[in-house]
mmCIF file of C-alpha atoms in Angstrom:
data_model
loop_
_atom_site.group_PDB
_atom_site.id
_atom_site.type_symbol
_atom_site.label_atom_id
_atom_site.label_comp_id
_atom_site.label_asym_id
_atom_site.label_seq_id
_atom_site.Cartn_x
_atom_site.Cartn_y
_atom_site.Cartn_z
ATOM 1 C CA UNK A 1 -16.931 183.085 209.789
ATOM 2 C CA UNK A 2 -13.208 183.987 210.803
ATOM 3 C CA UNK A 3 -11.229 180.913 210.971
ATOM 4 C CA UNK A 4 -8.763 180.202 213.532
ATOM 5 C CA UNK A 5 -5.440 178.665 212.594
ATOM 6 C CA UNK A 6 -6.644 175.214 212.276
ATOM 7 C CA UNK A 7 -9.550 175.768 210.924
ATOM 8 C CA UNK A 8 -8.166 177.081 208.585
ATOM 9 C CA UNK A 9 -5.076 174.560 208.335
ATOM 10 C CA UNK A 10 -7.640 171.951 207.888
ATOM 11 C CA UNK A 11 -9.438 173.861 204.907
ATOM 12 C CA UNK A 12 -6.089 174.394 203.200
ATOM 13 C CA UNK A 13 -5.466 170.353 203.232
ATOM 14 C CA UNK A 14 -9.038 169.586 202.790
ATOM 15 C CA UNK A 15 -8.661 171.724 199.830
ATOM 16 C CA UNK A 16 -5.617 170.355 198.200
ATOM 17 C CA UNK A 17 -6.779 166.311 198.556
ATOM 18 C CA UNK A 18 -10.232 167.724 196.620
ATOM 19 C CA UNK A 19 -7.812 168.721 194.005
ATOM 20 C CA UNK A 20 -6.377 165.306 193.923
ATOM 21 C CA UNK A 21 -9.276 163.463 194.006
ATOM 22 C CA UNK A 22 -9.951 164.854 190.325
ATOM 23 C CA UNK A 23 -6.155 164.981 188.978
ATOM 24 C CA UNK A 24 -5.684 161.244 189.851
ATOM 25 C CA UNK A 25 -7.717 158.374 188.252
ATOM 26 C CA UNK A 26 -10.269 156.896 190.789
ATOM 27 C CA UNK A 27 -8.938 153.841 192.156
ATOM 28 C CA UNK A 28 -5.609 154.113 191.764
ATOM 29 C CA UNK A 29 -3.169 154.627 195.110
ATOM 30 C CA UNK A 30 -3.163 158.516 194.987
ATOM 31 C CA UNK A 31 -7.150 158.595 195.099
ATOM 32 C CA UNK A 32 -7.268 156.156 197.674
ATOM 33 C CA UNK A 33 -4.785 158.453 199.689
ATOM 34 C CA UNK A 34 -6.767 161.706 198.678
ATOM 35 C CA UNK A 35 -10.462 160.246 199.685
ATOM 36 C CA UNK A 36 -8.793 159.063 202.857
ATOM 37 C CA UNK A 37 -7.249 162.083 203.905
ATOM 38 C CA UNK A 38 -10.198 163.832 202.613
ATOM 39 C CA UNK A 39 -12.688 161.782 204.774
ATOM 40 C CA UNK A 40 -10.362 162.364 207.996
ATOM 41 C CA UNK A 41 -10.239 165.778 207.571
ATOM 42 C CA UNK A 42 -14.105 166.506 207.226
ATOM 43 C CA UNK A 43 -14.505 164.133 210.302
ATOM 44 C CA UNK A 44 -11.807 166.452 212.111
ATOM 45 C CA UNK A 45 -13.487 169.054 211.241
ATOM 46 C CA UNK A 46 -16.941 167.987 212.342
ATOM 47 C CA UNK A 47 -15.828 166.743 216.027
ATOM 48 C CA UNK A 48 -13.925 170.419 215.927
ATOM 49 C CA UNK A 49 -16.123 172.664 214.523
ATOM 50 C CA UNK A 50 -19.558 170.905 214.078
ATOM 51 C CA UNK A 51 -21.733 169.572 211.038
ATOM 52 C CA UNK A 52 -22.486 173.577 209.384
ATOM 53 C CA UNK A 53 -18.499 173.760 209.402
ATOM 54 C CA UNK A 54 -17.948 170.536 207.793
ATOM 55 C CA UNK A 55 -20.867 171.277 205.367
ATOM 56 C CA UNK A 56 -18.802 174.527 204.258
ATOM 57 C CA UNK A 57 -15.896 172.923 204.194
ATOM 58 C CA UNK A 58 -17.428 169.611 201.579
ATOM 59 C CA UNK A 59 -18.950 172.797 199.164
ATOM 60 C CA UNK A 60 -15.598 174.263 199.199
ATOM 61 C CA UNK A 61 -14.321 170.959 198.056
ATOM 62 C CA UNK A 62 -17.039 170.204 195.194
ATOM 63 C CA UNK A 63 -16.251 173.630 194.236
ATOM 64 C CA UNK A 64 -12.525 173.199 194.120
ATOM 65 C CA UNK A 65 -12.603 169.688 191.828
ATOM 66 C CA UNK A 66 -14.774 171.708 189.619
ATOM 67 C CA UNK A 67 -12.597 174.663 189.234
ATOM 68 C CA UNK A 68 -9.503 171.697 188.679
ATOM 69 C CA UNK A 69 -11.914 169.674 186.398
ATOM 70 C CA UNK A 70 -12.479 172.449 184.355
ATOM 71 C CA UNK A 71 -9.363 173.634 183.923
ATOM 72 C CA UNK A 72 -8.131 169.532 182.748
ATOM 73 C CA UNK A 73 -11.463 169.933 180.467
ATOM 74 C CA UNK A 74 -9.067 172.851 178.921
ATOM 75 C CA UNK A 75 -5.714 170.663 178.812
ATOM 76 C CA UNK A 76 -4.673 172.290 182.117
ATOM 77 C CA UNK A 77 -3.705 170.244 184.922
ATOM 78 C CA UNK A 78 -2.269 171.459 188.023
ATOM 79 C CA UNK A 79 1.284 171.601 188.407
ATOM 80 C CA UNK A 80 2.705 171.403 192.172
ATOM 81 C CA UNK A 81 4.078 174.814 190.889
ATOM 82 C CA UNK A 82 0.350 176.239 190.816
ATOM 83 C CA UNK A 83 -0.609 174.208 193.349
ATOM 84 C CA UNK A 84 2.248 175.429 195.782
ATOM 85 C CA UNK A 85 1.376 179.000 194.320
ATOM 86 C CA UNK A 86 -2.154 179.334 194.993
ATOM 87 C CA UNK A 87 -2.567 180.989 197.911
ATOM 88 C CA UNK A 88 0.175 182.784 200.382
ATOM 89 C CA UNK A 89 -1.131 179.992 202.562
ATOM 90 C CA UNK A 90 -0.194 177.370 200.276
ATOM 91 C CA UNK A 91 2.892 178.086 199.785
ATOM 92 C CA UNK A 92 3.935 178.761 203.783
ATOM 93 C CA UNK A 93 2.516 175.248 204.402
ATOM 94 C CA UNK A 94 5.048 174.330 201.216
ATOM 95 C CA UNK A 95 7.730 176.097 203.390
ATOM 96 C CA UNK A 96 7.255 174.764 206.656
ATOM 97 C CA UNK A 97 7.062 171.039 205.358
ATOM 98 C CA UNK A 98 10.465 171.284 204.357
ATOM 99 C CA UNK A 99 12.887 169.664 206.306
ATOM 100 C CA UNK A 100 15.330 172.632 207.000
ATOM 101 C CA UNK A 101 16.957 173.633 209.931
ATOM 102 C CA UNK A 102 16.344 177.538 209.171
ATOM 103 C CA UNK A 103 14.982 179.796 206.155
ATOM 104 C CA UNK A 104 14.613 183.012 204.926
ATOM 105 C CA UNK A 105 12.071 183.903 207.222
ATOM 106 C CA UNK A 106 14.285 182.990 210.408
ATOM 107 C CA UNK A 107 16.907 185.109 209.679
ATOM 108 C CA UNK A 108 14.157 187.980 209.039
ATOM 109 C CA UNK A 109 12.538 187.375 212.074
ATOM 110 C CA UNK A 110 16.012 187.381 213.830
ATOM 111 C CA UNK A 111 17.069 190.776 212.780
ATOM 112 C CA UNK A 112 13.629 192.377 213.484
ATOM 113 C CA UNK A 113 13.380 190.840 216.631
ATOM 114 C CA UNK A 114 15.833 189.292 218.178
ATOM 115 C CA UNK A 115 18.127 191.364 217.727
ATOM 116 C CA UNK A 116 16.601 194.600 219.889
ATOM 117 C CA UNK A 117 15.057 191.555 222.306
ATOM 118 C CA UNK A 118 16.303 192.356 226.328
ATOM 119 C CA UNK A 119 15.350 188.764 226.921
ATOM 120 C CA UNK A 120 18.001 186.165 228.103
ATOM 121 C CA UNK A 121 16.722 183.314 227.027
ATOM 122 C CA UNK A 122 14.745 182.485 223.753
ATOM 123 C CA UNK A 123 13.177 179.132 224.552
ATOM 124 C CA UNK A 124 9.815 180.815 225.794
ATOM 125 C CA UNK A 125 9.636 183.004 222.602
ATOM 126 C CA UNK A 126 6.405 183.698 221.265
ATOM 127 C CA UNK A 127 5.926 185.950 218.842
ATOM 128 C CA UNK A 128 3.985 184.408 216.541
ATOM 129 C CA UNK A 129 6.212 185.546 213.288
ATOM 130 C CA UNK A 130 8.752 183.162 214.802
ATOM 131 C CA UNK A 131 8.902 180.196 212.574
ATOM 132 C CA UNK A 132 6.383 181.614 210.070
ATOM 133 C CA UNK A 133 7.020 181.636 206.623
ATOM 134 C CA UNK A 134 2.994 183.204 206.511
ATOM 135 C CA UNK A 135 4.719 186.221 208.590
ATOM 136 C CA UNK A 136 8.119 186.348 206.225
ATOM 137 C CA UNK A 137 5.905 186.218 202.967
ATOM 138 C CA UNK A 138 3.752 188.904 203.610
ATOM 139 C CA UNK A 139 6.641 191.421 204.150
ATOM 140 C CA UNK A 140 7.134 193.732 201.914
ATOM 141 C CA UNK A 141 10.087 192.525 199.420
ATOM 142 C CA UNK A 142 12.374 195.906 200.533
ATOM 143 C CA UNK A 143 12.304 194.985 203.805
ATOM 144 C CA UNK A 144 13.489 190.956 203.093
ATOM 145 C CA UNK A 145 16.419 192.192 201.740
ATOM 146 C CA UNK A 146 17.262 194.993 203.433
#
């Protein structure tokens, strides 16, 4: 199944909190945090998207605290650097939750854009690589610093 953007943004958090439920002891505050956010977002997910998506989305989790239980089993916990790291997705939701007026991918976007754009006014922009470090990470690295 092709998953639309939140879809897909849900599976990415849903994801992550699985990974926390098994990097932080149960019952402390982190868990707590983890199972709740974890529990919302199935819920979302089921009111969304309906009990076969929220299904896929809980095996997805049980397999994603066994790939992180295994690797502790090893002596390898996740770092927020691997975490962060782990998928192009991961790391644009990393980007956008920083609190930054512009990046990187604005001011590639800009001269792309913008800059050969007749329109007088940007407000009702939208190209959807505006605001999207997704869009500015999947360009090739010769054209980010050209």
């Amino acid at each position: 199944m092709k998953e639309n953007g939140i879809l897909k943004s849900l599976r990415e958090t849903y994801l992550r909190v699985a990974a926390d439920l098994e990097l932080f002891p149960e019952g402390s505050e982190e868990y707590r945090r983890a199972e709740l956010a974890a529990m919302n977002t199935s819920r979302t997910v089921f009111e969304l998207y309906g009990a076969t998506a929220a299904e896929d989305l809980r095996a997805a989790g049980l397999q994603e605290r066994s790939r992180v239980a295994e690797r502790m089993r090893r002596g390898h916990a996740a770092t927020d650097f691997e975490k962060i790291t782990a998928s192009p997705e991961a790391l644009a939701a990393f980007l956008s939750s920083l609190p930054v007026l512009s990046g990187p991918w604005d001011e590639a976007f800009h001269r792309r854009y913008c800059d050969a754009c007749s329109a007088e006014e940007c407000g009702g922009c939208e190209n959807r690589a505006l605001n999207n470090p997704l869009w500015w990470l999947s360009l090739a690295a010769e054209e980010v610093e050209a």
